[in-house]
């Protein structure tokens, strides 16, 4: 027997409809890639997003058609998300840091019809256009005067100007596809995660719970995590849902630029990957500055070293929540809200509502949740992928509906998850697993270390042994012995790195995380 409640499909247009109507004058602040900061209200974003919808409809974009964006975080990118999704088209976010060959592959695979891009990305667009004949129109986030020469593109401002805001939003099934994001990989191996309105809607709401992101209308939210990767962790849905002032930083994510934006806009909450937080921390230490309004940050996407968490909590009184997730999970899986600022939260936390976890051995049998036994981390949930786009026939779930994350973890009796490695990064020494993450965390605590990474190196006796790679802070010098002495007592004896190598810079991947694939390739390449 159906309940007697109003039908109200969970479609994403509702987030901006709500913000535009009830928080219309709350500010959305953007720093453009060209420099100046612009500000408007949610009502303006709502109006302009609807004008964009009209432009798309008049171009011929229909339900389920793919429209790509190639842009950093900005108000116009936010308008694009809602303008595209509002009419039931699919917003395919492209990562400008990916090599053009990979971008071309995914644009063609997704059959994107229209591309909306930042002017800063015009050189990429120029190259892409020749490889992607399916793109019917390129629109650059610019006015006529800002259009660069040599790119056949429409100026966004002229495209939407004067258009009616009268267009149908929503009115389709909540199961309709809303967004598409390809996970990183080598060419040909990228896999498209196709979010639905329902999955993003539920993820957006669950992410707002007090022990997850937990921000409110009284917060000023800085979205450092990019809108081109994994839904910006749901921030572009959660901020309008509560009517929080929303700050979008564009492409400049260095410590100085972020600090300036935080201080001038009164940012209280932000989210990003650990390398961004390292960059800000080094800036604060170097310049002897303190954030005056920032209260809480979420660090996720890669393990946050204890030293980083301690520095923010103990020195600056800023709460650090350590989160784990992945593109296939929309992306948040677990979050660790620390009990107090004296306690570092190195574990990745507990499952958020809507996510179920379990650990299995190599044969698929469940392993105990005793905080000691590592296993393959499997997930299920309302916002977890069940197949990849246009690869639907390749099953990615087991018979029980579980998805294998490719991560190795332990879970303790209280449900606390600790990621020990990615399955492909695991170091197997004498038949036992060594956690590269734990060694990295310990090494990153050395005051001279800017970044630390650990990879396995072949060893005649043990199979593999850990190799520690360190990028020192600017102006520092050190020796392998100094680092080995530092690790003494901080990690198990048999985990001690076989060697320590210093490099000028540790390579970061397209999402700002340490890229171990590149690192390994560089190390094995003959000098
Ligand atoms: P990719 O990094 O391949 O582009 P994702 O952004 O989806 O893809 O990354 C998801 C992966 O990042 C997880 O499977 C996990 O290995 C790693 N990860 C995410 N958050 C954390 C964390 N807090 N600690 C350790 N690893 C993490």
XYZ file of C-alpha atoms and ligand atoms in Angstrom, residues 182-185 229-230 299-304 322-328 331 348 405-407 419 421-422 424 437 511 513, ligand 1:
58
model
C 35.525 9.624 -15.039
C 37.933 8.173 -12.535
C 41.592 8.664 -13.271
C 43.510 6.001 -15.151
C 36.107 15.930 -9.496
C 33.689 13.722 -7.583
C 40.696 16.735 4.603
C 40.071 13.802 2.301
C 41.035 12.121 -0.942
C 44.331 10.856 0.507
C 45.563 10.085 4.006
C 46.081 13.171 6.161
C 39.486 13.343 8.188
C 37.279 11.832 5.493
C 37.608 8.911 3.136
C 35.700 8.283 -0.051
C 35.972 7.794 -3.765
C 34.445 8.945 -7.040
C 32.289 5.803 -7.143
C 32.229 10.510 -2.898
C 39.316 7.869 8.451
C 36.936 -0.137 -3.303
C 40.464 -1.387 -3.995
C 41.467 -0.100 -0.555
C 42.823 2.834 5.560
C 46.780 1.193 1.746
C 45.422 0.976 -1.729
C 47.903 -1.675 -5.635
C 50.437 5.256 4.600
C 43.402 15.733 -8.374
C 47.182 13.788 -4.640
P 41.587 8.726 -8.061
O 42.428 9.192 -6.903
O 41.999 7.391 -8.596
O 41.325 9.780 -9.072
P 39.345 8.955 -6.323
O 39.463 10.405 -6.204
O 38.018 8.364 -6.453
O 40.146 8.413 -7.534
O 40.162 8.353 -5.139
C 39.653 7.447 -4.243
C 40.754 6.808 -3.476
O 41.533 7.770 -2.759
C 40.286 5.847 -2.424
O 39.956 4.600 -2.982
C 41.497 5.785 -1.503
O 42.486 4.917 -1.989
C 42.039 7.183 -1.559
N 41.583 7.965 -0.394
C 40.576 8.819 -0.340
N 40.482 9.383 0.886
C 41.466 8.846 1.636
C 41.903 8.999 2.993
N 41.336 9.863 3.822
N 42.943 8.246 3.413
C 43.546 7.381 2.585
N 43.205 7.202 1.290
C 42.176 7.921 0.818
